[in-house]
mmCIF file of N, CA and C in Angstrom:
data_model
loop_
_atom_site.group_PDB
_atom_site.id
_atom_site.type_symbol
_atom_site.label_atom_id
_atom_site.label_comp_id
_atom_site.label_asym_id
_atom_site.label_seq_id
_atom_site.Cartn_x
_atom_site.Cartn_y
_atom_site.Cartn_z
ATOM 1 N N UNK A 464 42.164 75.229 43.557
ATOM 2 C CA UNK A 464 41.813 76.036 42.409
ATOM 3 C C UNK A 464 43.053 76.724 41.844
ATOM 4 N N UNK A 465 43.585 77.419 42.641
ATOM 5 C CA UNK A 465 45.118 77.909 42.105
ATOM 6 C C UNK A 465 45.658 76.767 41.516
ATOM 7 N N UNK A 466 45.989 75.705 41.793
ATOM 8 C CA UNK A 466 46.907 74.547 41.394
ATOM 9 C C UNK A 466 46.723 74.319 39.816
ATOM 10 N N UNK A 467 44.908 74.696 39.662
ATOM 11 C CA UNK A 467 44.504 74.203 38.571
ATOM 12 C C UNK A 467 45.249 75.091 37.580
ATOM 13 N N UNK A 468 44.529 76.357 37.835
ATOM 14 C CA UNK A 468 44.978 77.889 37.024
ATOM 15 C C UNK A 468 46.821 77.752 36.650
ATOM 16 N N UNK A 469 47.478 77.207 37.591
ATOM 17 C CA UNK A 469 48.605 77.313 37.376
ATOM 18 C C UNK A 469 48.976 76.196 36.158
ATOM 19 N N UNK A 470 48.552 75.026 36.414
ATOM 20 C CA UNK A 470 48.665 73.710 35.271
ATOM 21 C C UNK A 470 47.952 74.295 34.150
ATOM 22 N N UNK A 471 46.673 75.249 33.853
ATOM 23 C CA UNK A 471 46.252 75.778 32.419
ATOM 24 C C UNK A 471 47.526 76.324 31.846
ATOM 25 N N UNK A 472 47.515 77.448 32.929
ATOM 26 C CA UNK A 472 49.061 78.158 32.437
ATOM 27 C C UNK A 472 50.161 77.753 31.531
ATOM 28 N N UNK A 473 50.482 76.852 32.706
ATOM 29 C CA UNK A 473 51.781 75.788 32.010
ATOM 30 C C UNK A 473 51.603 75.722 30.844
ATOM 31 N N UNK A 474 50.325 74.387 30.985
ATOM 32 C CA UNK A 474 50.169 73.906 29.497
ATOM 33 C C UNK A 474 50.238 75.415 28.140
ATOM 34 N N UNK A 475 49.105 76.285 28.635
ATOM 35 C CA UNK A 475 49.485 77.478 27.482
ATOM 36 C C UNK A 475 50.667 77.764 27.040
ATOM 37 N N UNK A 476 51.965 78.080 28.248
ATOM 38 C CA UNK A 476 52.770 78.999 27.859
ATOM 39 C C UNK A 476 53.872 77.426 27.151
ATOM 40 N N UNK A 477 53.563 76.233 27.442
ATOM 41 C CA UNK A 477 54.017 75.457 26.411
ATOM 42 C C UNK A 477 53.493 75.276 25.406
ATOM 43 N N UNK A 478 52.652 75.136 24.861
ATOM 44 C CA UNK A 478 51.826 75.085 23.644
ATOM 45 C C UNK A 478 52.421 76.365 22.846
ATOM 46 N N UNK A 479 52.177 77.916 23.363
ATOM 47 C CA UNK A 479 53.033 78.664 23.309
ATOM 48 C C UNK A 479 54.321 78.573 22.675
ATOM 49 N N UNK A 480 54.838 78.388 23.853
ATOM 50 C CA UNK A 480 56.362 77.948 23.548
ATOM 51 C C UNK A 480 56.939 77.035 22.267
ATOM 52 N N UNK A 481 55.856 75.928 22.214
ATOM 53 C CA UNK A 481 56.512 75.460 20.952
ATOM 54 C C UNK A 481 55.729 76.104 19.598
ATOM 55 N N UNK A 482 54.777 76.668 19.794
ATOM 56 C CA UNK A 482 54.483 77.455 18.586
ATOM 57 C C UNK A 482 55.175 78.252 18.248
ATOM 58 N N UNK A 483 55.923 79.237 18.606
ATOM 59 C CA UNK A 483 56.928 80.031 18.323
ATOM 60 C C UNK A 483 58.155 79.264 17.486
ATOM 61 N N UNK A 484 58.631 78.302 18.326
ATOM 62 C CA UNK A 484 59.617 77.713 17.710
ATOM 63 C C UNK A 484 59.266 76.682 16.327
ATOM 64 N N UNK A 485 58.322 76.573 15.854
ATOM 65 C CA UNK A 485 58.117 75.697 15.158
ATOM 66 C C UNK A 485 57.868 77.175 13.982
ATOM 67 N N UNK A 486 57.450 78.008 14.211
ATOM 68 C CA UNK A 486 57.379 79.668 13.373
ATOM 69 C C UNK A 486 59.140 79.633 12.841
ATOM 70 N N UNK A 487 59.556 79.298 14.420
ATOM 71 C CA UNK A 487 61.001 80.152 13.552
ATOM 72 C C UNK A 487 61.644 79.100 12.926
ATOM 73 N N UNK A 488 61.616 77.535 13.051
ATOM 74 C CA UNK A 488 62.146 76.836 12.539
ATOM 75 C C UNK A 488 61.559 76.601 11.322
ATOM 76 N N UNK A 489 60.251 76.748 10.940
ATOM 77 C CA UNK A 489 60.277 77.012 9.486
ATOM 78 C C UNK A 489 60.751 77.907 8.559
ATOM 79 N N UNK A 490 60.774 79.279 9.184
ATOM 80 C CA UNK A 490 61.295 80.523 8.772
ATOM 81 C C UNK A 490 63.017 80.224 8.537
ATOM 82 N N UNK A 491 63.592 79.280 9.373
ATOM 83 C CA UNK A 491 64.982 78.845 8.819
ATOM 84 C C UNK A 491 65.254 78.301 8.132
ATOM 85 N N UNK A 492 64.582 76.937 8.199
ATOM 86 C CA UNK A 492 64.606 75.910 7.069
ATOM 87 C C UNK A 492 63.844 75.849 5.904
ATOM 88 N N UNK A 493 62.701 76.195 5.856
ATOM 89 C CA UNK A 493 61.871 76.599 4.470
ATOM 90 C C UNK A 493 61.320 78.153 4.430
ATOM 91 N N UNK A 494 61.715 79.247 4.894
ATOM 92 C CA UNK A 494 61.285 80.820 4.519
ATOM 93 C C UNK A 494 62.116 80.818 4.216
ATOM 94 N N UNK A 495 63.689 80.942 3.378
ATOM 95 C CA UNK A 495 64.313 81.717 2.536
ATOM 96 C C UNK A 495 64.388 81.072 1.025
ATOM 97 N N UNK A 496 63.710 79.644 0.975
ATOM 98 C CA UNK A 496 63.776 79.113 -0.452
ATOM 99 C C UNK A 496 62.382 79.082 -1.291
ATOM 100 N N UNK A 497 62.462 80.301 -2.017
ATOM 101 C CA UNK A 497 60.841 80.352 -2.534
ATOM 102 C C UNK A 497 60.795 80.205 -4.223
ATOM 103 N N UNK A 498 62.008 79.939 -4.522
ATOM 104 C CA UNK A 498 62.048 79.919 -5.895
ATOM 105 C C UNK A 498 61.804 78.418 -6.429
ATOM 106 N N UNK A 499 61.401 77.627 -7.414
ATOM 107 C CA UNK A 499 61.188 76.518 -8.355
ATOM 108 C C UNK A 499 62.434 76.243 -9.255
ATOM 109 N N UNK A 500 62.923 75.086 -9.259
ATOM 110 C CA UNK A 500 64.023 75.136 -10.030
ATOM 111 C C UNK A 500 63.587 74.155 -11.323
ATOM 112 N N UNK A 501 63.961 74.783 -12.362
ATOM 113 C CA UNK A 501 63.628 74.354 -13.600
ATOM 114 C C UNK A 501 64.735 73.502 -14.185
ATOM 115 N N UNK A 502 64.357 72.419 -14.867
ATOM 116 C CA UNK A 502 65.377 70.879 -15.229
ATOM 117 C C UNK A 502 65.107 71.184 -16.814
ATOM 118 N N UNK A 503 66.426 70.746 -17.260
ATOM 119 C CA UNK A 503 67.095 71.112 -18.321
ATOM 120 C C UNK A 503 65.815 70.205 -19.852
ATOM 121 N N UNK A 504 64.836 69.470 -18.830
ATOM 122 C CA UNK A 504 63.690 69.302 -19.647
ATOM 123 C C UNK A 504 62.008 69.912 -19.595
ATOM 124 N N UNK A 505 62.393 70.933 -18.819
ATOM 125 C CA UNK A 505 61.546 71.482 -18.333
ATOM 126 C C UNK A 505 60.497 71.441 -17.179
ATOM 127 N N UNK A 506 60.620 70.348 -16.715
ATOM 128 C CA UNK A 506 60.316 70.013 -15.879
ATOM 129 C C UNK A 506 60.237 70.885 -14.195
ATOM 130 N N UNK A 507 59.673 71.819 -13.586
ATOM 131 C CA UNK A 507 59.762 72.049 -12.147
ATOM 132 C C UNK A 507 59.756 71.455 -11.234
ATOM 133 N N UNK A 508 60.363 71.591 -9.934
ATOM 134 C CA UNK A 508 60.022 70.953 -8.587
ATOM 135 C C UNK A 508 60.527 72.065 -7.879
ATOM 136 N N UNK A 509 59.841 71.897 -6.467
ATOM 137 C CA UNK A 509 60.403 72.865 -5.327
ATOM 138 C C UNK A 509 58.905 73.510 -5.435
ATOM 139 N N UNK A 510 59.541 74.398 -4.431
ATOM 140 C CA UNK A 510 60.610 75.431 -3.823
ATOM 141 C C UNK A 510 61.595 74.934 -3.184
ATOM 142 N N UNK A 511 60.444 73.436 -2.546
ATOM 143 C CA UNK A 511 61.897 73.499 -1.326
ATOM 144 C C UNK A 511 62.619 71.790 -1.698
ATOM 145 N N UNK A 512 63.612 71.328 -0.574
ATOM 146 C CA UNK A 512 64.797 70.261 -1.625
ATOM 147 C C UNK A 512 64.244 69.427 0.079
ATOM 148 N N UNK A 513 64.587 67.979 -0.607
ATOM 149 C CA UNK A 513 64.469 66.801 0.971
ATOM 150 C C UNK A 513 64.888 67.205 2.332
ATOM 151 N N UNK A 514 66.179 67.909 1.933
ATOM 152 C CA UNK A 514 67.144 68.022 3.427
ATOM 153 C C UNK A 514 66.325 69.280 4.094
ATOM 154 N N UNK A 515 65.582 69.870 3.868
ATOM 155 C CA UNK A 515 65.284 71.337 3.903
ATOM 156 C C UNK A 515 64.141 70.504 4.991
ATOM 157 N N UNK A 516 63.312 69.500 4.592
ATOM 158 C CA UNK A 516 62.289 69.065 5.127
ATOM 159 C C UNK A 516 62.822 68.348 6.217
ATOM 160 N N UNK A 517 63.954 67.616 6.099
ATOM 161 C CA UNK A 517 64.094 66.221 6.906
ATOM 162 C C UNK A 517 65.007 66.993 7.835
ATOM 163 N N UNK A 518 65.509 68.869 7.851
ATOM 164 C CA UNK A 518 65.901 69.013 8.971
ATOM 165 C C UNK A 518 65.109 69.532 10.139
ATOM 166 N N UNK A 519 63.667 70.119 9.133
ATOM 167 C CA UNK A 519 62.781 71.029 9.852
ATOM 168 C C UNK A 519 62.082 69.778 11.361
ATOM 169 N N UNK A 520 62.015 68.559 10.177
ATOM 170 C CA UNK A 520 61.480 67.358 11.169
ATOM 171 C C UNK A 520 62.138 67.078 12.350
ATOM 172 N N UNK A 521 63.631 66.989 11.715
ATOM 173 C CA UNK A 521 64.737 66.694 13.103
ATOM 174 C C UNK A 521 64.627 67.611 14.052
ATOM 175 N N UNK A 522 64.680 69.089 13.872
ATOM 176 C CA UNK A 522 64.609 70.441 14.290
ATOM 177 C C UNK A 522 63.315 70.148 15.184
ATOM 178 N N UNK A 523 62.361 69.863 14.824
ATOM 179 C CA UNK A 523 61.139 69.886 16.057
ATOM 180 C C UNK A 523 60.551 68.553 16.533
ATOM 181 N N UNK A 524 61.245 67.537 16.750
ATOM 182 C CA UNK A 524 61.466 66.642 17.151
ATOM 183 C C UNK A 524 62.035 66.776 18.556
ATOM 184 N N UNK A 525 63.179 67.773 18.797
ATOM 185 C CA UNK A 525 63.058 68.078 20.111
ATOM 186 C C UNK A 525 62.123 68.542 20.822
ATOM 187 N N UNK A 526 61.870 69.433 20.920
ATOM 188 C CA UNK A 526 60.850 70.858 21.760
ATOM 189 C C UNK A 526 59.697 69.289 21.841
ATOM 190 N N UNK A 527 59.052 68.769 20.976
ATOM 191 C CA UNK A 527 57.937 68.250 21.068
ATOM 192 C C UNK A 527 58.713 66.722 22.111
ATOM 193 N N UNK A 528 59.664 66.455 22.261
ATOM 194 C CA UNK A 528 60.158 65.381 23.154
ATOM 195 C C UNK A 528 60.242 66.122 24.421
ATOM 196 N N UNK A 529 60.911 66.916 24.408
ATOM 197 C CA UNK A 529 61.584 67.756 25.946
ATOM 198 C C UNK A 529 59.937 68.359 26.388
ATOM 199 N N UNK A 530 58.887 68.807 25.374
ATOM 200 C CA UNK A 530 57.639 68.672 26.497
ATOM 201 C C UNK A 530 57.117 67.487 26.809
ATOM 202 N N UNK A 531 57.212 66.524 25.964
ATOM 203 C CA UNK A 531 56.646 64.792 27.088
ATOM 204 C C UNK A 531 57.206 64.936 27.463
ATOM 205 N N UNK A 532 58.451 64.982 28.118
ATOM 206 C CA UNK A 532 59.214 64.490 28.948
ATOM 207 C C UNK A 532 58.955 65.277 30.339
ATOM 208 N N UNK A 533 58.714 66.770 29.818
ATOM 209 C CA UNK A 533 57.979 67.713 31.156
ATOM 210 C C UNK A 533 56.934 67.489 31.606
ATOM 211 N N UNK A 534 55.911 66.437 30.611
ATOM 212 C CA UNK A 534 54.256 66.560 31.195
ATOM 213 C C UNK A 534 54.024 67.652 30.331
ATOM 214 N N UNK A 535 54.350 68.284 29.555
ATOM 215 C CA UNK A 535 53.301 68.605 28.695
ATOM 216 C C UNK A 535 53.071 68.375 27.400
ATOM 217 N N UNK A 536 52.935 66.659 26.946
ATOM 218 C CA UNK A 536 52.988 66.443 25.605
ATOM 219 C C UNK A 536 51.948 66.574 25.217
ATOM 220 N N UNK A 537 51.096 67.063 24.910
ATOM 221 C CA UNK A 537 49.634 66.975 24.780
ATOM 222 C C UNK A 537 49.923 68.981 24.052
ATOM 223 N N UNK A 538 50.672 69.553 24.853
ATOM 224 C CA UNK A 538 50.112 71.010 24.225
ATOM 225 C C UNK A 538 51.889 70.834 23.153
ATOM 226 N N UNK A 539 52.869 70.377 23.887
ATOM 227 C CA UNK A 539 53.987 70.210 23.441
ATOM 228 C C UNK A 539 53.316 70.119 21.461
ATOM 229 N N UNK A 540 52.703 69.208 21.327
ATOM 230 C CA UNK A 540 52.615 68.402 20.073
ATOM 231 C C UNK A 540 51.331 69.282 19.312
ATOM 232 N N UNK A 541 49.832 69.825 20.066
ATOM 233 C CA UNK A 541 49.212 70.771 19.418
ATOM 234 C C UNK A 541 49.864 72.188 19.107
ATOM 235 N N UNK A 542 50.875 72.640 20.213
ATOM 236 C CA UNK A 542 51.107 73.801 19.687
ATOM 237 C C UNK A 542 52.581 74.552 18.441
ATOM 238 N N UNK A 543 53.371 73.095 18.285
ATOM 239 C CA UNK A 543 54.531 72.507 17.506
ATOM 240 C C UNK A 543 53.271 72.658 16.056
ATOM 241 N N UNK A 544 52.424 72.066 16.150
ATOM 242 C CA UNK A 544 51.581 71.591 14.581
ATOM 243 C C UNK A 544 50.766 72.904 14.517
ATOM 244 N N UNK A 545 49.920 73.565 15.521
ATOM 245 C CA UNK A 545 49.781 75.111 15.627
ATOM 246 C C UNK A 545 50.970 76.085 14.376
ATOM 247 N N UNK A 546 51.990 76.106 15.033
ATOM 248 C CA UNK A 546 52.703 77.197 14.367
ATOM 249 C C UNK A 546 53.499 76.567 12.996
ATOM 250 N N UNK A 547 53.748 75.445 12.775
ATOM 251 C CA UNK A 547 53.895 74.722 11.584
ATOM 252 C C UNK A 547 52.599 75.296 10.596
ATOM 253 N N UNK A 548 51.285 75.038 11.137
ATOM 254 C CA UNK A 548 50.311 75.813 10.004
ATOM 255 C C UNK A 548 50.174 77.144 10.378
ATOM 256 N N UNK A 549 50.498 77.472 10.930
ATOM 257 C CA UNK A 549 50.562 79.388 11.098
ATOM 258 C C UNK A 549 51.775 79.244 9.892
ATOM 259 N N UNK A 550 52.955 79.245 9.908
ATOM 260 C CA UNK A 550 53.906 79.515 9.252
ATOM 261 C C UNK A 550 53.290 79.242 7.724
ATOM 262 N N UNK A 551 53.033 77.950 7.446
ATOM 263 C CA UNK A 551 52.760 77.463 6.252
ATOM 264 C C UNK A 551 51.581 77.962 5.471
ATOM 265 N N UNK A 552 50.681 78.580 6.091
ATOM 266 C CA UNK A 552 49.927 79.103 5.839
ATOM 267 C C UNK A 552 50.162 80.896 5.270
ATOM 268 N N UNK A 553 51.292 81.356 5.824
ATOM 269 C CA UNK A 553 51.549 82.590 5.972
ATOM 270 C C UNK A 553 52.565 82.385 4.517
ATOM 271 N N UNK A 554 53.477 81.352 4.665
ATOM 272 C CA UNK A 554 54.515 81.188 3.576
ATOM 273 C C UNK A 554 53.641 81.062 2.353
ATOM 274 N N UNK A 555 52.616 80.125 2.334
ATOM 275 C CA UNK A 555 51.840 79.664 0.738
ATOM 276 C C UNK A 555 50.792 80.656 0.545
ATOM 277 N N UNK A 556 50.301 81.828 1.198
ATOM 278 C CA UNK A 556 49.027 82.147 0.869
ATOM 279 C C UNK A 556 49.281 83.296 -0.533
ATOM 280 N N UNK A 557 50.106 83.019 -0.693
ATOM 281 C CA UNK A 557 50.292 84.273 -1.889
ATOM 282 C C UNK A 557 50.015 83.282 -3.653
ATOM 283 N N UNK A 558 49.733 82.154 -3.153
ATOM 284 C CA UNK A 558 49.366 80.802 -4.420
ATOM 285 C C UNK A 558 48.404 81.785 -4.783
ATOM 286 N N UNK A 559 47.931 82.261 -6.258
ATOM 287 C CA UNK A 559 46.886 82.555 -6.407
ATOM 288 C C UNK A 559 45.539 81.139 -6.651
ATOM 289 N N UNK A 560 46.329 80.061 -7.473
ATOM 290 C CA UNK A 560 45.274 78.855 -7.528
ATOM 291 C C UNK A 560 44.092 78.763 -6.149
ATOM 292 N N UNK A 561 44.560 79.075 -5.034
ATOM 293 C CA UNK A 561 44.062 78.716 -3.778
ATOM 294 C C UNK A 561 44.896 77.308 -3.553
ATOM 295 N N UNK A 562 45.090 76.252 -4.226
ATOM 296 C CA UNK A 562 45.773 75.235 -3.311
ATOM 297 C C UNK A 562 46.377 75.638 -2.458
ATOM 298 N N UNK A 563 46.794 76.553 -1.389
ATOM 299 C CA UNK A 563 47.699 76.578 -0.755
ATOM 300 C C UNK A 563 46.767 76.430 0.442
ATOM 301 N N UNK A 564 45.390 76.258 0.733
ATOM 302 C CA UNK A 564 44.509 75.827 1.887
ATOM 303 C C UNK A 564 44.612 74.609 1.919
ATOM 304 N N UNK A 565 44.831 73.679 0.357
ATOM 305 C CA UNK A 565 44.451 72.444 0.631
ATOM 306 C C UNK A 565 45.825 71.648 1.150
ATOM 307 N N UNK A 566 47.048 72.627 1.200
ATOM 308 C CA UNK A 566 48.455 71.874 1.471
ATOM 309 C C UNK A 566 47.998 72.601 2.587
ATOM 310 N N UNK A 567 47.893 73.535 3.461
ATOM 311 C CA UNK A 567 47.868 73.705 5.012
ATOM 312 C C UNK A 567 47.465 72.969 5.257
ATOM 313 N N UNK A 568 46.197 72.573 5.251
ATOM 314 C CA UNK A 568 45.020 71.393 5.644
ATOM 315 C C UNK A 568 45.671 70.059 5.916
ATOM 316 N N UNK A 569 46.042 69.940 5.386
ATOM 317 C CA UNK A 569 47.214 68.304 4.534
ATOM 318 C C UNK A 569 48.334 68.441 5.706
ATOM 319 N N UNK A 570 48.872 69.563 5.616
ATOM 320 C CA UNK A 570 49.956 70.086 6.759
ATOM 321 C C UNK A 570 49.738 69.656 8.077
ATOM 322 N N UNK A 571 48.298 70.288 8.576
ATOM 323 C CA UNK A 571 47.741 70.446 9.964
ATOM 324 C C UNK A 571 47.630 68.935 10.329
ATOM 325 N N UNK A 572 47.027 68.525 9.370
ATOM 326 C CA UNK A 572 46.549 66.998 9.796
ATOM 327 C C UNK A 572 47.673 65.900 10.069
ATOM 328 N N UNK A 573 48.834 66.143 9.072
ATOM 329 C CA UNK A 573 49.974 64.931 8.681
ATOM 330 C C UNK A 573 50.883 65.487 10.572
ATOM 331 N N UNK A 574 50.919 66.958 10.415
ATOM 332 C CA UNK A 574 51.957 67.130 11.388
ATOM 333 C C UNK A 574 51.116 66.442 13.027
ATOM 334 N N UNK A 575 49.846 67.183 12.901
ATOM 335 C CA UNK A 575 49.543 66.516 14.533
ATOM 336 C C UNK A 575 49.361 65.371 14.691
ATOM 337 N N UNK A 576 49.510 64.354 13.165
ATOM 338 C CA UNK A 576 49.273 63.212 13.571
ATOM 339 C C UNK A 576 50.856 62.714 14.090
ATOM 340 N N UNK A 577 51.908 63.201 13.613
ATOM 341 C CA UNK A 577 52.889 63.105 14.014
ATOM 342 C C UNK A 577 53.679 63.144 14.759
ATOM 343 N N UNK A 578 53.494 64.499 15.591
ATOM 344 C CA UNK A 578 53.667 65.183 17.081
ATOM 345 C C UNK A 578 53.069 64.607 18.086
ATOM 346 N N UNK A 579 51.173 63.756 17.931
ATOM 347 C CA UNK A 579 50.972 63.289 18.685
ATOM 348 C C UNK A 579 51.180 61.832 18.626
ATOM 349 N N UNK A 580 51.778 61.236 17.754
ATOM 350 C CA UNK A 580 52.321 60.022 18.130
ATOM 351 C C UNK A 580 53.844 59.443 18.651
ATOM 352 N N UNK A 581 54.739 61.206 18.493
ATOM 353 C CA UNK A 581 55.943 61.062 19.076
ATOM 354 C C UNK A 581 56.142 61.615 20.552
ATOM 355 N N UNK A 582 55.343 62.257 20.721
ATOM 356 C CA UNK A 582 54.498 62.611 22.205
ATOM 357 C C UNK A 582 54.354 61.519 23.187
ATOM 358 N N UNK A 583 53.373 60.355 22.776
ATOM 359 C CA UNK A 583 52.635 59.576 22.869
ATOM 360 C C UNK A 583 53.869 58.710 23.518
ATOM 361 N N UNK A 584 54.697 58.101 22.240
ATOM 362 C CA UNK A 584 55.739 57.471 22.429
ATOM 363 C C UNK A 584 56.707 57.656 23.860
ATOM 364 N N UNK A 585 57.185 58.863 24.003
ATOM 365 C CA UNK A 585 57.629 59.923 24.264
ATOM 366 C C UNK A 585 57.787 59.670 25.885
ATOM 367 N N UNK A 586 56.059 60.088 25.863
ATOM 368 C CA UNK A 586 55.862 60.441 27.351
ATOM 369 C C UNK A 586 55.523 58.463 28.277
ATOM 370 N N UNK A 587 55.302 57.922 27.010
ATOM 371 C CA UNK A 587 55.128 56.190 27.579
ATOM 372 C C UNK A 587 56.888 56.022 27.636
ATOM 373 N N UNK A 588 57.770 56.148 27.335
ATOM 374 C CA UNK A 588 59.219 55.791 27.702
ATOM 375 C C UNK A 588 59.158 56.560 29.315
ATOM 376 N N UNK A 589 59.109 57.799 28.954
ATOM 377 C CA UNK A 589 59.111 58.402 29.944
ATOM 378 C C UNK A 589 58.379 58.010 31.436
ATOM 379 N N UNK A 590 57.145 57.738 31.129
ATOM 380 C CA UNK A 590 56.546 57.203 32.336
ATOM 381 C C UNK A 590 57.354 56.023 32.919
ATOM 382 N N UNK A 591 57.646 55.051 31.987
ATOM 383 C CA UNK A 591 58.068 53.301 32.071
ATOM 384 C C UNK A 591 59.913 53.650 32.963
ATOM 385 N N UNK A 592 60.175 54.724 32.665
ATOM 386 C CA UNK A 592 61.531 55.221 33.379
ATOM 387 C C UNK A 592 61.091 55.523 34.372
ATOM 388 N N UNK A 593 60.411 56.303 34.778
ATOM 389 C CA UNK A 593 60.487 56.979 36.203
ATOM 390 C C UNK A 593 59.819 55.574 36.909
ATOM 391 N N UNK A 594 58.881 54.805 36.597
ATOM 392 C CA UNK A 594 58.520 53.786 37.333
ATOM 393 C C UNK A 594 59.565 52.669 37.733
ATOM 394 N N UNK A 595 60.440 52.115 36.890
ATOM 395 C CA UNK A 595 61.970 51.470 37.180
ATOM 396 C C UNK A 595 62.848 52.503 37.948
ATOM 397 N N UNK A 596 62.709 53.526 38.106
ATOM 398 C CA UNK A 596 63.654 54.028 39.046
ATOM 399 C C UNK A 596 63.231 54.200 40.383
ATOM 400 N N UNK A 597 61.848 54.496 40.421
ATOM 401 C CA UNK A 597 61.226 54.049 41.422
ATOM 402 C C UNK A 597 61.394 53.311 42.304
ATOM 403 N N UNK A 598 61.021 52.032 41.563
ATOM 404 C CA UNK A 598 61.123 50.368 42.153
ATOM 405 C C UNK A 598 62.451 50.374 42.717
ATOM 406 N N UNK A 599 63.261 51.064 41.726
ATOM 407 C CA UNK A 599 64.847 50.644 42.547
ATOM 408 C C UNK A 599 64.984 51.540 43.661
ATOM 409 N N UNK A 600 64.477 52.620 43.816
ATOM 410 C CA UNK A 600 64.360 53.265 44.918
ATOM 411 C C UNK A 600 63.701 52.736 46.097
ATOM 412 N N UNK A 601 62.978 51.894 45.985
ATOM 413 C CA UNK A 601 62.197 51.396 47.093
ATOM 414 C C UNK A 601 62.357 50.099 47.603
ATOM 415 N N UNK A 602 63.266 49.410 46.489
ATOM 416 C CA UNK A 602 63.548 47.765 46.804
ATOM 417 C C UNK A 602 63.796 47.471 48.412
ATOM 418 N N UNK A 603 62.876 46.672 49.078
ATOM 419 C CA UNK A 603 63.146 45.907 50.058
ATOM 420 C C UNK A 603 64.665 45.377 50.373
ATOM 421 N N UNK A 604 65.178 45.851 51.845
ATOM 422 C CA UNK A 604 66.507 45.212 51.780
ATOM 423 C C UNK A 604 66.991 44.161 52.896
ATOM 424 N N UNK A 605 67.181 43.095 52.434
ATOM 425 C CA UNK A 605 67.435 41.630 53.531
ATOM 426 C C UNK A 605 68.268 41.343 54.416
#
């Protein structure tokens, strides 16, 4: 019974763990750019620019690898997409339209499908390693 309580734990204080970081890595890469930039035809886009996105991705691409790799990809990847819509939710809710539920929503769904398929990936390398090192650990010798 302890053994169990202790593995809930884990898993929490990772799930945890990457929720936080996925808070602050948005807060780096997309909380300081809130402005729309206007094109010399009037046209808007933004707030935020490609690289802003494609570093936040790179940026939590770890934490959600280094927990498969611990055994805990499963909270690793819910609690990474957890604080991605905590953040995003906290950053857009000032939209008066309301769209800004239907981009969390959009958010929640695109990111855990993401986290849990690099998880997935992740923790199957991971397994397929420790089993070849295994084998070589145990090879019969003539």
């Amino acid at each position: 019974m302890d053994r169990i309580f202790r593995r809930k734990a884990s898993l929490s204080a990772a799930g945890l763990l990457t929720a936080l970081v996925a808070i602050a890595a948005w807060a780096a890469w997309m909380g300081w750019d809130q402005k729309r930039d206007v094109h010399p035809d009037g046209s808007e886009t933004g707030p935020y620019e490609t690289w802003q996105g494609v570093g936040l991705v790179l940026t939590l691409l770890l934490p959600v690898a280094w927990m498969a790799v611990r055994g805990h990809g499963w909270a690793g990847a819910v609690g990474t997409s957890a604080g991605l819509t905590i953040a995003a939710f906290y950053d857009w809710s000032d939209d008066a339209s309301g769209l800004y539920a239907v981009g969390t929503f959009m958010l929640a769904v695109g990111s855990l499908a993401a986290t849990m398929t690099v998880q997935a990936l992740v923790t199957a390398w991971s397994d397929r390693r420790a089993l070849r090192r295994r084998a070589r650990r145990h090879r019969p010798t003539s």
